Short mmCIF file of C-alpha atoms in Angstrom, two decimals:
data_model
loop_
_atom_site.label_atom_id
_atom_site.label_comp_id
_atom_site.label_asym_id
_atom_site.label_seq_id
_atom_site.Cartn_x
_atom_site.Cartn_y
_atom_site.Cartn_z
CA MET L 1483 -116.66 -88.99 -58.08
CA PRO L 1484 -120.45 -88.84 -58.41
CA ASN L 1485 -122.40 -87.33 -55.59
CA SER L 1486 -123.20 -90.09 -53.10
CA ASN L 1487 -126.79 -88.89 -52.73
CA GLN L 1488 -127.46 -89.08 -56.44
CA LEU L 1489 -129.61 -91.88 -57.82
CA MET L 1490 -128.20 -93.90 -60.66
CA LYS L 1491 -130.48 -94.86 -63.53
CA ILE L 1492 -129.95 -98.32 -64.96
CA ASN L 1493 -131.70 -100.14 -67.79
CA ILE L 1494 -132.16 -103.86 -67.39
CA GLY L 1495 -133.05 -105.30 -70.76
CA PRO L 1496 -134.75 -105.42 -73.22
CA GLN L 1497 -131.95 -107.80 -74.21
CA HIS L 1498 -130.99 -109.33 -70.90
CA PRO L 1499 -130.69 -113.09 -70.37
CA SER L 1500 -132.58 -113.20 -67.11
CA THR L 1501 -135.60 -111.14 -68.07
CA HIS L 1502 -136.81 -114.26 -69.94
CA GLY L 1503 -137.75 -112.36 -73.04
CA VAL L 1504 -137.75 -108.71 -73.92
CA LEU L 1505 -138.77 -106.92 -70.76
CA ARG L 1506 -137.13 -103.59 -70.00
CA LEU L 1507 -136.85 -102.39 -66.43
CA VAL L 1508 -135.77 -98.83 -65.75
CA LEU L 1509 -134.29 -98.88 -62.26
CA GLU L 1510 -133.18 -96.05 -60.04
CA LEU L 1511 -130.42 -97.26 -57.77
CA ASP L 1512 -129.17 -95.71 -54.58
CA GLY L 1513 -125.98 -97.68 -54.13
CA GLU L 1514 -127.14 -101.28 -54.06
CA PHE L 1515 -130.74 -100.39 -53.23
CA ILE L 1516 -133.49 -100.16 -55.82
CA ARG L 1517 -135.49 -96.99 -55.17
CA SER L 1518 -137.87 -97.19 -58.10
CA CYS L 1519 -138.60 -99.50 -60.97
CA GLU L 1520 -140.61 -98.93 -64.11
CA PRO L 1521 -141.36 -101.91 -66.34
CA ILE L 1522 -141.58 -101.04 -70.03
CA ILE L 1523 -143.32 -103.60 -72.18
CA GLY L 1524 -144.47 -103.93 -75.77
CA TYR L 1525 -141.28 -105.12 -77.48
CA LEU L 1526 -142.96 -108.39 -78.38
CA HIS L 1527 -146.36 -107.00 -79.32
CA ARG L 1528 -147.68 -108.92 -82.30
CA GLY L 1529 -151.25 -107.65 -82.33
CA MET L 1530 -152.78 -111.03 -81.48
CA GLU L 1531 -156.12 -109.38 -80.83
CA LYS L 1532 -156.20 -107.40 -84.07
CA MET L 1533 -155.11 -110.45 -86.04
CA ALA L 1534 -158.20 -112.30 -84.86
CA GLU L 1535 -160.49 -109.74 -86.45
CA ASN L 1536 -159.08 -110.33 -89.94
CA ARG L 1537 -158.89 -114.11 -89.94
CA THR L 1538 -161.44 -116.89 -89.96
CA TYR L 1539 -161.74 -118.99 -86.82
CA LEU L 1540 -159.68 -121.77 -88.37
CA GLN L 1541 -156.99 -119.38 -89.61
CA TYR L 1542 -156.67 -117.79 -86.18
CA LEU L 1543 -156.43 -121.08 -84.28
CA PRO L 1544 -152.74 -121.87 -85.04
CA THR L 1545 -151.64 -118.40 -83.91
CA VAL L 1546 -153.26 -118.85 -80.51
CA ASP L 1547 -150.42 -121.14 -79.37
CA ARG L 1548 -148.07 -118.18 -79.74
CA VAL L 1549 -149.74 -116.17 -76.99
CA ASP L 1550 -147.50 -118.12 -74.66
CA TYR L 1551 -145.08 -120.41 -76.44
CA LEU L 1552 -144.30 -122.45 -73.33
CA SER L 1553 -147.88 -123.45 -72.66
CA GLY L 1554 -149.65 -123.34 -76.02
CA PHE L 1555 -152.26 -125.97 -75.15
CA PHE L 1556 -153.89 -123.77 -72.53
CA TYR L 1557 -154.53 -120.92 -74.89
CA ALA L 1558 -155.81 -123.20 -77.64
CA SER L 1559 -158.10 -124.78 -75.06
CA ALA L 1560 -159.47 -121.41 -73.92
CA PHE L 1561 -160.12 -120.32 -77.50
CA CYS L 1562 -161.69 -123.64 -78.56
CA ASP L 1563 -163.83 -123.59 -75.44
CA ALA L 1564 -165.18 -120.13 -76.28
CA VAL L 1565 -165.88 -121.03 -79.92
CA GLU L 1566 -167.45 -124.36 -78.99
CA TYR L 1567 -169.70 -122.66 -76.46
CA LEU L 1568 -170.97 -120.04 -78.90
CA ALA L 1569 -171.31 -122.42 -81.85
CA GLN L 1570 -172.86 -125.07 -79.58
CA ILE L 1571 -170.42 -127.77 -80.61
CA GLU L 1572 -170.53 -130.89 -78.45
CA VAL L 1573 -167.19 -132.19 -77.23
CA ASN L 1574 -167.13 -135.80 -76.13
CA LYS L 1575 -165.48 -137.13 -73.03
CA SER L 1576 -162.49 -138.72 -74.75
CA VAL L 1577 -161.56 -135.35 -76.25
CA LYS L 1578 -161.88 -133.69 -72.87
CA TYR L 1579 -159.60 -136.28 -71.28
CA ILE L 1580 -157.03 -135.85 -74.05
CA ARG L 1581 -157.13 -132.08 -73.58
CA VAL L 1582 -156.65 -132.31 -69.83
CA LEU L 1583 -153.88 -134.87 -70.26
CA THR L 1584 -151.96 -132.74 -72.75
CA MET L 1585 -152.53 -129.55 -70.76
CA GLU L 1586 -151.21 -131.07 -67.55
CA MET L 1587 -148.13 -132.41 -69.35
CA ASN L 1588 -147.67 -128.94 -70.77
CA ARG L 1589 -147.94 -127.44 -67.29
CA LEU L 1590 -145.30 -129.87 -66.07
CA ALA L 1591 -142.99 -128.94 -68.96
CA SER L 1592 -143.57 -125.25 -68.30
CA HIS L 1593 -142.85 -125.57 -64.57
CA LEU L 1594 -139.71 -127.59 -65.33
CA LEU L 1595 -138.42 -124.86 -67.62
CA TRP L 1596 -139.24 -122.28 -64.97
CA LEU L 1597 -137.40 -124.23 -62.28
CA GLY L 1598 -134.29 -124.68 -64.42
CA THR L 1599 -134.05 -121.07 -65.51
CA PHE L 1600 -134.94 -119.65 -62.09
CA MET L 1601 -132.11 -121.62 -60.53
CA LEU L 1602 -129.81 -120.45 -63.32
CA ASP L 1603 -130.75 -116.85 -62.50
CA LEU L 1604 -129.65 -117.50 -58.94
CA GLY L 1605 -126.36 -118.99 -60.10
CA ALA L 1606 -127.13 -122.69 -59.82
CA THR L 1607 -126.40 -124.41 -63.12
CA THR L 1608 -127.04 -128.08 -62.28
CA PRO L 1609 -130.87 -127.96 -62.03
CA LEU L 1610 -131.08 -126.52 -65.55
CA PHE L 1611 -129.66 -129.70 -67.07
CA TYR L 1612 -131.83 -131.94 -64.91
CA CYS L 1613 -134.98 -130.01 -65.78
CA PHE L 1614 -134.28 -129.83 -69.50
CA ARG L 1615 -133.55 -133.56 -69.54
CA ASP L 1616 -137.04 -134.29 -68.22
CA ARG L 1617 -138.71 -131.59 -70.27
CA GLU L 1618 -137.17 -133.15 -73.36
CA VAL L 1619 -139.09 -136.38 -72.68
CA ILE L 1620 -142.36 -134.44 -72.58
CA LEU L 1621 -141.55 -132.52 -75.75
CA SER L 1622 -140.68 -135.77 -77.55
CA LEU L 1623 -144.00 -137.24 -76.47
CA PHE L 1624 -145.75 -134.12 -77.77
CA GLU L 1625 -143.82 -134.39 -81.02
CA SER L 1626 -145.02 -137.92 -81.62
CA LEU L 1627 -148.58 -136.89 -80.74
CA THR L 1628 -148.92 -133.57 -82.56
CA GLY L 1629 -145.90 -133.29 -84.85
CA GLN L 1630 -144.67 -130.20 -83.04
CA ARG L 1631 -142.49 -129.51 -80.02
CA LEU L 1632 -143.75 -126.06 -79.03
CA MET L 1633 -146.54 -124.74 -81.26
CA TYR L 1634 -148.80 -127.75 -81.22
CA ASN L 1635 -151.89 -126.64 -83.17
CA TYR L 1636 -153.47 -129.86 -81.98
CA TYR L 1637 -156.93 -128.88 -80.77
CA THR L 1638 -159.66 -128.15 -83.26
CA PHE L 1639 -163.23 -127.04 -82.74
CA GLY L 1640 -165.07 -130.10 -81.49
CA GLY L 1641 -162.08 -132.38 -81.10
CA VAL L 1642 -158.39 -132.82 -81.72
CA LYS L 1643 -156.45 -133.19 -84.98
CA HIS L 1644 -155.15 -136.76 -84.67
CA ALA L 1645 -156.00 -139.78 -82.60
CA ILE L 1646 -153.46 -140.92 -80.01
CA PRO L 1647 -150.75 -143.21 -81.49
CA SER L 1648 -150.91 -146.82 -80.33
CA ASP L 1649 -148.05 -146.98 -77.81
CA TRP L 1650 -148.19 -143.32 -76.74
CA LEU L 1651 -150.18 -143.90 -73.56
CA ASP L 1652 -147.74 -146.59 -72.41
CA LYS L 1653 -144.79 -144.31 -72.99
CA THR L 1654 -146.54 -141.54 -71.07
CA ALA L 1655 -147.31 -143.88 -68.18
CA GLU L 1656 -143.67 -144.93 -68.12
CA PHE L 1657 -142.61 -141.29 -67.97
CA VAL L 1658 -145.07 -140.53 -65.16
CA ASN L 1659 -143.71 -143.43 -63.13
CA SER L 1660 -140.15 -142.21 -63.51
CA MET L 1661 -140.86 -138.61 -62.49
CA PRO L 1662 -141.56 -138.66 -58.70
CA SER L 1663 -138.03 -139.79 -57.87
CA LYS L 1664 -136.62 -137.09 -60.14
CA ILE L 1665 -138.70 -134.36 -58.49
CA GLN L 1666 -137.37 -135.70 -55.19
CA ASP L 1667 -133.87 -135.31 -56.61
CA TYR L 1668 -134.51 -131.64 -57.35
CA GLU L 1669 -135.85 -131.10 -53.88
CA ASN L 1670 -132.80 -132.80 -52.40
CA ILE L 1671 -130.43 -130.39 -54.08
CA ILE L 1672 -132.54 -127.23 -53.90
CA THR L 1673 -135.09 -127.04 -51.10
CA LYS L 1674 -132.65 -127.20 -48.19
CA ASN L 1675 -129.73 -125.62 -49.98
CA PRO L 1676 -128.62 -122.85 -47.57
CA ILE L 1677 -127.67 -120.44 -50.37
CA PHE L 1678 -131.01 -120.87 -52.12
CA VAL L 1679 -132.96 -120.58 -48.87
CA SER L 1680 -131.16 -117.43 -47.73
CA ARG L 1681 -131.69 -115.79 -51.11
CA THR L 1682 -135.41 -116.53 -51.35
CA LYS L 1683 -136.89 -116.77 -47.83
CA GLY L 1684 -138.63 -113.54 -46.85
CA ILE L 1685 -137.71 -111.95 -50.18
CA GLY L 1686 -140.34 -110.39 -52.45
CA VAL L 1687 -143.28 -110.92 -50.14
CA ILE L 1688 -146.68 -110.46 -51.78
CA THR L 1689 -149.34 -110.10 -49.12
CA LYS L 1690 -152.78 -111.54 -49.63
CA LYS L 1691 -154.24 -108.07 -49.90
CA SER L 1692 -151.84 -106.71 -52.48
CA ALA L 1693 -152.01 -109.93 -54.51
CA LEU L 1694 -155.75 -109.40 -54.93
CA GLN L 1695 -155.34 -105.66 -55.43
CA TYR L 1696 -153.00 -106.38 -58.36
CA SER L 1697 -155.08 -109.29 -59.74
CA ILE L 1698 -152.26 -111.79 -59.31
CA THR L 1699 -153.46 -115.31 -60.12
CA GLY L 1700 -152.11 -118.84 -60.41
CA PRO L 1701 -149.24 -120.22 -58.30
CA ASN L 1702 -148.16 -116.67 -57.34
CA LEU L 1703 -151.54 -116.02 -55.71
CA ARG L 1704 -151.73 -119.44 -54.09
CA ALA L 1705 -148.29 -118.90 -52.56
CA SER L 1706 -149.80 -115.86 -50.81
CA GLY L 1707 -152.41 -118.02 -49.14
CA VAL L 1708 -155.43 -117.45 -51.38
CA ASN L 1709 -156.85 -120.74 -52.51
CA LEU L 1710 -157.94 -119.78 -56.01
CA ASP L 1711 -157.50 -122.52 -58.58
CA TYR L 1712 -159.92 -122.40 -61.49
CA ARG L 1713 -159.59 -126.14 -61.92
CA LYS L 1714 -161.24 -126.47 -58.51
CA GLN L 1715 -163.31 -123.32 -58.20
CA LYS L 1716 -164.88 -123.29 -61.65
CA PRO L 1717 -164.16 -126.75 -63.05
CA TYR L 1718 -163.95 -126.85 -66.83
CA LEU L 1719 -163.61 -129.91 -69.11
CA ILE L 1720 -163.52 -132.92 -66.75
CA TYR L 1721 -161.59 -131.55 -63.78
CA ASN L 1722 -164.56 -132.21 -61.49
CA GLU L 1723 -164.14 -135.95 -62.10
CA LEU L 1724 -160.46 -135.99 -61.17
CA GLU L 1725 -158.91 -136.28 -57.76
CA PHE L 1726 -156.29 -133.67 -56.99
CA ASP L 1727 -155.46 -130.94 -54.49
CA SER L 1728 -154.78 -127.31 -55.13
CA ILE L 1729 -151.53 -126.30 -53.48
CA THR L 1730 -151.25 -123.22 -51.29
CA ALA L 1731 -148.58 -121.70 -49.07
CA GLU L 1732 -148.64 -119.01 -46.39
CA ASN L 1733 -145.89 -116.44 -46.69
CA GLY L 1734 -146.03 -115.29 -50.30
CA ASP L 1735 -142.26 -114.94 -50.62
CA SER L 1736 -140.04 -116.26 -53.41
CA PHE L 1737 -139.40 -119.48 -51.52
CA ASP L 1738 -143.11 -120.22 -51.19
CA ARG L 1739 -143.68 -119.61 -54.87
CA TYR L 1740 -140.96 -122.17 -55.54
CA LYS L 1741 -142.55 -124.64 -53.15
CA VAL L 1742 -146.02 -124.23 -54.63
CA ARG L 1743 -144.74 -124.89 -58.16
CA VAL L 1744 -142.72 -127.94 -57.17
CA GLU L 1745 -145.75 -129.39 -55.37
CA GLU L 1746 -147.86 -128.58 -58.42
CA MET L 1747 -145.58 -130.73 -60.54
CA ARG L 1748 -146.54 -133.68 -58.33
CA VAL L 1749 -150.21 -132.76 -58.73
CA CYS L 1750 -149.72 -132.71 -62.52
CA LEU L 1751 -148.34 -136.26 -62.40
CA LYS L 1752 -151.34 -137.38 -60.38
CA ILE L 1753 -153.77 -135.90 -62.91
CA ILE L 1754 -151.81 -137.25 -65.89
CA SER L 1755 -151.86 -140.81 -64.56
CA GLN L 1756 -155.63 -140.60 -63.93
CA CYS L 1757 -156.17 -139.43 -67.50
CA VAL L 1758 -153.92 -142.15 -68.92
CA ASP L 1759 -155.84 -144.81 -66.99
CA TRP L 1760 -159.17 -143.49 -68.24
CA LEU L 1761 -158.03 -143.24 -71.85
CA LYS L 1762 -156.62 -146.78 -71.77
CA SER L 1763 -160.00 -148.25 -70.86
CA ASN L 1764 -162.23 -145.89 -72.86
CA GLN L 1765 -161.93 -145.21 -76.52
CA GLY L 1766 -164.06 -142.78 -78.47
CA GLU L 1767 -163.97 -140.77 -81.66
CA VAL L 1768 -161.66 -137.82 -81.03
CA VAL L 1769 -161.12 -136.35 -84.48
CA SER L 1770 -163.65 -133.59 -85.04
CA ALA L 1771 -166.34 -134.13 -87.67
CA ILE L 1772 -166.99 -130.42 -88.09
CA LYS L 1773 -166.10 -128.82 -91.41
CA GLN L 1774 -163.66 -126.36 -89.87
CA PRO L 1775 -163.01 -123.92 -92.74
CA LEU L 1776 -166.73 -123.24 -93.15
CA LEU L 1777 -167.38 -122.66 -89.47
CA LYS L 1778 -169.65 -119.73 -88.74
CA VAL L 1779 -170.23 -118.81 -85.14
CA PRO L 1780 -173.65 -117.40 -84.14
CA ALA L 1781 -173.65 -113.89 -82.70
CA GLY L 1782 -172.93 -113.74 -78.99
CA GLU L 1783 -170.18 -113.29 -76.45
CA TYR L 1784 -168.48 -115.51 -73.93
CA ILE L 1785 -165.56 -115.51 -71.50
CA SER L 1786 -163.76 -118.82 -71.07
CA ASN L 1787 -161.42 -119.35 -68.11
CA VAL L 1788 -158.48 -121.72 -67.99
CA GLU L 1789 -155.98 -122.17 -65.16
CA ALA L 1790 -152.71 -121.76 -67.08
CA PRO L 1791 -149.25 -122.33 -65.50
CA ARG L 1792 -148.78 -118.58 -65.02
CA GLY L 1793 -152.21 -117.75 -63.72
CA LEU L 1794 -155.68 -117.30 -65.05
CA CYS L 1795 -156.01 -117.25 -68.81
CA SER L 1796 -159.33 -115.96 -70.02
CA CYS L 1797 -160.44 -115.53 -73.55
CA TYR L 1798 -163.21 -113.07 -74.29
CA LEU L 1799 -164.82 -113.86 -77.63
CA LYS L 1800 -167.48 -111.74 -79.32
CA SER L 1801 -168.98 -112.97 -82.54
CA ASP L 1802 -171.25 -111.13 -84.95
CA GLY L 1803 -172.39 -114.24 -86.81
CA THR L 1804 -169.78 -114.18 -89.56
CA ASN L 1805 -166.84 -116.55 -90.06
CA MET L 1806 -164.41 -114.16 -88.31
CA PRO L 1807 -164.32 -113.20 -84.63
CA TYR L 1808 -165.60 -109.69 -83.93
CA ARG L 1809 -163.33 -109.23 -80.92
CA VAL L 1810 -160.93 -111.45 -79.01
CA LYS L 1811 -159.36 -110.33 -75.75
CA TRP L 1812 -156.72 -112.33 -73.91
CA ARG L 1813 -156.31 -112.02 -70.17
CA THR L 1814 -153.05 -113.57 -69.04
CA GLY L 1815 -151.33 -114.12 -65.71
CA SER L 1816 -147.90 -112.61 -66.46
CA TYR L 1817 -149.41 -109.29 -67.57
CA TYR L 1818 -150.47 -108.59 -64.01
CA ALA L 1819 -147.38 -110.15 -62.43
CA VAL L 1820 -145.19 -107.60 -64.25
CA GLN L 1821 -147.30 -104.81 -62.84
CA ILE L 1822 -146.58 -105.71 -59.21
CA LEU L 1823 -142.78 -105.63 -59.80
CA PRO L 1824 -142.24 -101.93 -58.88
CA LYS L 1825 -143.94 -102.54 -55.54
CA LEU L 1826 -141.93 -105.70 -54.83
CA LEU L 1827 -138.56 -104.28 -55.84
CA GLU L 1828 -138.80 -100.96 -54.06
CA ASP L 1829 -136.12 -100.59 -51.37
CA ASN L 1830 -134.81 -104.07 -52.02
CA LEU L 1831 -131.22 -104.91 -52.87
CA TYR L 1832 -130.27 -105.08 -56.52
CA PRO L 1833 -129.05 -108.71 -56.24
CA ASP L 1834 -132.56 -109.65 -55.08
CA LEU L 1835 -134.00 -108.51 -58.39
CA MET L 1836 -133.61 -111.91 -60.00
CA ALA L 1837 -134.66 -113.81 -56.89
CA ILE L 1838 -137.93 -111.86 -57.02
CA PHE L 1839 -138.52 -111.53 -60.74
CA GLY L 1840 -137.53 -115.13 -61.49
CA SER L 1841 -139.92 -116.49 -58.90
CA LEU L 1842 -142.91 -114.76 -60.53
CA ASP L 1843 -142.52 -116.91 -63.66
CA VAL L 1844 -143.18 -114.07 -66.07
CA ILE L 1845 -143.01 -114.80 -69.76
CA LEU L 1846 -143.08 -111.91 -72.16
CA PRO L 1847 -145.07 -113.10 -75.20
CA GLU L 1848 -147.96 -113.50 -72.80
CA VAL L 1849 -147.53 -109.96 -71.48
CA ASP L 1850 -147.24 -108.25 -74.86
CA ARG L 1851 -149.48 -110.54 -76.92
CA MET Z 639 -179.16 -113.75 -50.25
CA SER Z 640 -180.16 -114.28 -53.86
CA PHE Z 641 -178.74 -112.31 -56.73
CA ASP Z 642 -182.11 -110.65 -57.42
CA ALA Z 643 -182.33 -109.36 -53.86
CA LYS Z 644 -178.81 -108.00 -54.07
CA PHE Z 645 -179.57 -106.39 -57.40
CA ASP Z 646 -182.58 -104.62 -55.86
CA ILE Z 647 -180.28 -103.11 -53.24
CA LEU Z 648 -178.03 -101.80 -56.01
CA LYS Z 649 -181.06 -100.42 -57.80
CA GLU Z 650 -181.95 -98.29 -54.80
CA GLN Z 651 -178.52 -96.68 -54.80
CA PHE Z 652 -177.96 -96.29 -58.52
CA LEU Z 653 -180.72 -94.94 -60.70
CA ASN Z 654 -179.78 -95.87 -64.25
CA ILE Z 655 -178.70 -99.45 -63.70
CA GLU Z 656 -180.14 -102.34 -65.66
CA PHE Z 657 -179.71 -106.07 -65.77
CA ILE Z 658 -178.99 -107.39 -69.25
CA SER Z 659 -179.51 -111.01 -70.15
CA GLU Z 660 -179.35 -111.27 -73.92
CA GLU Z 661 -179.52 -114.48 -75.86
CA ASN Z 662 -176.18 -116.26 -76.32
CA SER Z 663 -174.33 -113.90 -74.00
CA PHE Z 664 -173.32 -113.76 -70.36
CA GLU Z 665 -175.48 -111.83 -67.93
CA LYS Z 666 -174.19 -108.40 -67.13
CA ILE Z 667 -175.12 -105.24 -65.34
CA ARG Z 668 -175.17 -102.10 -67.43
CA ILE Z 669 -174.66 -98.72 -65.85
CA ASP Z 670 -174.10 -95.16 -66.95
CA SER Z 671 -170.38 -94.42 -67.34
CA ASN Z 672 -170.58 -91.57 -64.77
CA SER Z 673 -171.57 -93.97 -61.98
CA ILE Z 674 -168.97 -96.66 -62.65
CA VAL Z 675 -166.57 -95.59 -59.87
CA GLY Z 676 -169.38 -95.40 -57.31
CA LEU Z 677 -170.71 -98.81 -58.31
CA LEU Z 678 -167.31 -100.53 -58.21
CA ASN Z 679 -166.65 -98.98 -54.80
CA VAL Z 680 -169.83 -100.51 -53.45
CA LEU Z 681 -169.20 -103.87 -55.12
CA LYS Z 682 -165.68 -104.10 -53.72
CA TYR Z 683 -166.01 -102.74 -50.19
CA ASP Z 684 -169.59 -103.67 -49.24
CA ALA Z 685 -169.40 -107.00 -47.43
CA LEU Z 686 -172.64 -108.02 -49.11
CA PHE Z 687 -170.97 -108.15 -52.54
CA ASP Z 688 -167.26 -108.48 -51.72
CA PHE Z 689 -165.85 -108.55 -55.27
CA ASP Z 690 -162.19 -108.26 -54.35
CA MET Z 691 -160.55 -108.91 -57.72
CA LEU Z 692 -160.77 -107.32 -61.15
CA SER Z 693 -160.33 -110.45 -63.19
CA SER Z 694 -160.17 -108.74 -66.56
CA PHE Z 695 -161.01 -105.44 -68.19
CA ILE Z 696 -162.26 -105.59 -71.75
CA ALA Z 697 -162.98 -102.90 -74.32
CA VAL Z 698 -165.02 -103.55 -77.46
CA ASP Z 699 -165.59 -101.24 -80.41
CA LEU Z 700 -169.33 -101.39 -81.19
CA LYS Z 701 -168.94 -98.92 -84.08
CA ASP Z 702 -171.39 -96.31 -82.66
CA ASN Z 703 -169.84 -96.42 -79.23
CA PHE Z 704 -167.35 -98.34 -77.11
CA GLU Z 705 -168.30 -100.93 -74.56
CA LEU Z 706 -166.19 -101.43 -71.45
CA ILE Z 707 -166.64 -104.68 -69.54
CA TYR Z 708 -165.34 -104.92 -65.98
CA ASP Z 709 -165.06 -108.60 -65.12
CA LEU Z 710 -165.17 -108.90 -61.31
CA TYR Z 711 -164.49 -111.95 -59.20
CA SER Z 712 -165.01 -112.66 -55.53
CA THR Z 713 -162.51 -115.06 -53.96
CA ASN Z 714 -164.73 -115.62 -50.92
CA SER Z 715 -168.00 -116.46 -52.63
CA ASN Z 716 -166.50 -117.75 -55.93
CA LYS Z 717 -168.89 -115.53 -57.93
CA SER Z 718 -168.21 -113.57 -61.09
CA LEU Z 719 -170.00 -110.43 -62.17
CA GLN Z 720 -169.65 -108.47 -65.38
CA ILE Z 721 -170.32 -104.75 -65.38
CA SER Z 722 -170.78 -103.10 -68.72
CA THR Z 723 -170.82 -99.45 -69.66
CA LEU Z 724 -171.17 -97.68 -73.00
CA ILE Z 725 -169.01 -94.72 -73.96
CA ASP Z 726 -169.73 -92.25 -76.70
CA ARG Z 727 -167.28 -92.62 -79.58
CA ASN Z 728 -166.84 -88.88 -80.13
CA SER Z 729 -165.98 -88.00 -76.55
CA ALA Z 730 -164.33 -91.20 -75.38
CA LYS Z 731 -163.73 -90.41 -71.71
CA VAL Z 732 -164.41 -92.31 -68.52
CA SER Z 733 -163.23 -92.15 -64.92
CA SER Z 734 -160.20 -94.19 -63.96
CA ILE Z 735 -160.67 -97.04 -61.47
CA THR Z 736 -157.02 -97.39 -60.46
CA GLU Z 737 -157.89 -96.04 -57.00
CA ILE Z 738 -160.11 -99.09 -56.44
CA PHE Z 739 -158.19 -101.78 -58.33
CA LYS Z 740 -154.49 -101.08 -58.82
CA SER Z 741 -154.25 -103.79 -61.48
CA ALA Z 742 -156.40 -101.64 -63.76
CA HIS Z 743 -153.48 -99.33 -64.54
CA PHE Z 744 -151.99 -101.50 -67.30
CA ASP Z 745 -155.47 -102.27 -68.61
CA GLU Z 746 -156.33 -98.60 -68.85
CA CYS Z 747 -153.06 -97.83 -70.62
CA GLU Z 748 -153.70 -100.69 -73.03
CA ILE Z 749 -157.23 -99.53 -73.79
CA PHE Z 750 -156.00 -95.97 -74.25
CA ASP Z 751 -153.32 -97.30 -76.58
CA MET Z 752 -155.63 -99.51 -78.61
CA PHE Z 753 -158.96 -97.64 -78.56
CA GLY Z 754 -158.08 -94.07 -77.63
CA ILE Z 755 -160.36 -94.05 -74.60
CA GLU Z 756 -159.14 -91.53 -72.06
CA PHE Z 757 -159.22 -92.44 -68.38
CA LEU Z 758 -159.70 -89.34 -66.25
CA GLY Z 759 -157.74 -89.51 -63.03
CA ASN Z 760 -155.05 -91.92 -64.22
CA LYS Z 761 -152.00 -89.69 -63.92
CA ASN Z 762 -149.62 -91.98 -65.77
CA LEU Z 763 -151.74 -92.78 -68.82
CA LYS Z 764 -149.51 -93.60 -71.79
CA ARG Z 765 -149.24 -95.94 -74.73
CA LEU Z 766 -148.38 -99.42 -73.47
CA PHE Z 767 -147.56 -101.56 -76.53
CA MET Z 768 -147.29 -99.18 -79.47
CA PRO Z 769 -144.44 -96.66 -79.80
CA LYS Z 770 -145.02 -93.32 -78.04
CA GLU Z 771 -145.30 -91.39 -81.32
CA TRP Z 772 -147.74 -93.78 -83.00
CA VAL Z 773 -150.76 -92.11 -84.59
CA GLY Z 774 -154.12 -93.88 -84.50
CA TYR Z 775 -155.72 -96.55 -82.35
CA PRO Z 776 -155.17 -100.04 -83.81
CA LEU Z 777 -158.09 -101.94 -82.31
CA ARG Z 778 -160.71 -99.47 -83.50
CA LYS Z 779 -162.80 -100.94 -86.28
CA ASP Z 780 -162.11 -98.01 -88.61
CA TYR Z 781 -158.32 -98.31 -88.29
CA VAL Z 782 -156.65 -98.51 -91.71
CA LEU Z 783 -154.73 -101.76 -91.94
CA ASP Z 784 -152.41 -101.05 -94.89
CA ASP Z 785 -150.49 -98.49 -92.87
CA SER Z 786 -147.58 -97.03 -94.83
CA ARG Z 787 -145.46 -96.96 -91.66
CA LEU Z 788 -145.36 -100.75 -91.58
CA ALA Z 789 -142.17 -102.19 -93.04
CA TRP Z 790 -143.87 -104.37 -95.66
CA ASN Z 791 -145.95 -101.44 -96.97
CA SER Z 792 -143.26 -98.77 -97.15
CA GLU Z 793 -141.95 -99.69 -100.61
CA VAL Z 794 -145.39 -99.76 -102.20
CA LYS Z 795 -146.30 -96.30 -100.95
CA SER Z 796 -143.07 -94.39 -101.54
#
C-alpha cells in the first residue's frame, strides 16, 4: 500500500481525447484532489512565425489558416488586415461584408464544435450529434463558397478569391432562419439539466482580477464580467455599422462560459442575417485586382486585432520593404487560457478537470503555433 | 487628460524615455531596458494610466540588437499603449515582468526559447516549444535553417 500522504503524479495527454489536441498536463494528485498542475506545450509547434520570414506574402497566406484550424478565417483576416494597412491597399465595402459574414459563420461553427465536444467531455453524447449536424451545414456552405471545408484560403490582399455563387446567399439565409429553434433545442436539453448544472456551476471560477492578470480574452473574459469585445471596443471592418450586443455574465464559472458562448451563437446569427441582407441589395467587385505574387510591402510595422472565437487574435507584422515579412507574431486567446489552468485546477477534484478545461475552449494549434 | 500631458508626467519620473512616432508605424514609448519594470508598475497601478492588461509581448531581432514590445491595454479607458525597449545582442538580459503581469510567464519562456533573451527574476524560465536539449534560438535572424538535426536533412549530412 502506498503511503496515504504521498502525492501521485499523473500525466494527462499528450494523446488524450479530451485535451482537444496534444496538450500534456502533469498533475500531482492527493487522492481525488489536484494539488498542482503543470501544462506542457509545444507538441504541435510548426514554427508559423519562422515560416513567415522565408516566404513571400502570398506564399505565407495559405498557412495562416492553420494557426487555428477551427477558425481559419479570423487569422487570414488579421494577416490580410495588417498587410493591407502597410501596403495601403483599399478594401471595398462588399469585401468587408463578405469577410464579416464568413467570419461570423466560422465563429458559429467553432462554437458548435466546442459545445458538442464539451458536452461529450462531461459524458453527454446527444449534443455532439446535434451540433455536428448543424456545423455540417456551415461547412458545406463554406465548401461551395471557397472549395474547402477547413483551410479556406479565401481572403487575398485587397479582396477575396471568388465571388459569391448565385444561390449561396439564399441558402445561407435559409440556414440562419432554421438555427434559432435548434439553439433553443440545445438549451432545452442542456441549460437546466441538473447533472450539467451541478458539474459546472461554481466550478473553475475566474475572477475579474485574475482574468486580467492572466490576459484572458474573448468569451472567457466576458463570462467573468469584463465587457471587452474588440468588435465593439475597437471596431474593425464594418462592425460599427452592424447592430449586435456583446454578451457578458457575472460569475466567471464554467456554467457562465457556456452561457456566454450559447448567447454568442444567437448574436452570430443576427450579424449573419444583417450581412446577407446587405449583400443581397449591394453588389460590388470583390475579387482583388492586385498582382499578388509581386506584392511588396513598404517598410513599417502594425498590429491588427481581431476578436476570434477563443479570444483576441492579434497579428504583429513588421516589413522591411521586401516581398517577405520581416517578422510576424501571433497573439492568440488559447495560449493565455492554458496558462491559467494551474491556478484553476489547484485543490479541485480530478473529475472537475474536464468541466474546467473543456469550458475554456482551448485549441492546441493556436497555443503552439 | 490628454496623452501629451500624461506623457509629461512620465517624463518627470523616468529620465531616458522618448516618444517615437515613425512613419508607417504605430506610436510607441521607448525606454531604457533597466527602467522597464518601474515604468510598467506605474502604468499598471497608477489610476491615471490604468493599463490593466498585457495584450501581447513581442520580440523582434533587429540584427544589431533585440527589440521588445510590451503591448498594453486598458479595459476601463479602451486605450492601447506600446512600450518598446532595445536590448544588446551580446548580453541579452532584461528584468522579468511576471510580478506585474502573470500572463508574461509563457511569453518570457517563448522569447527565451526563440531568441535566447534571458529574463532575470523569472524562476521557472525554460524552453517552451522546442525540446529541452535544443541548441540555438530559431527566431534569431542568424539561425541556420538547414539544420542537420531536422529529419529531412539528416540523410544529406551523414
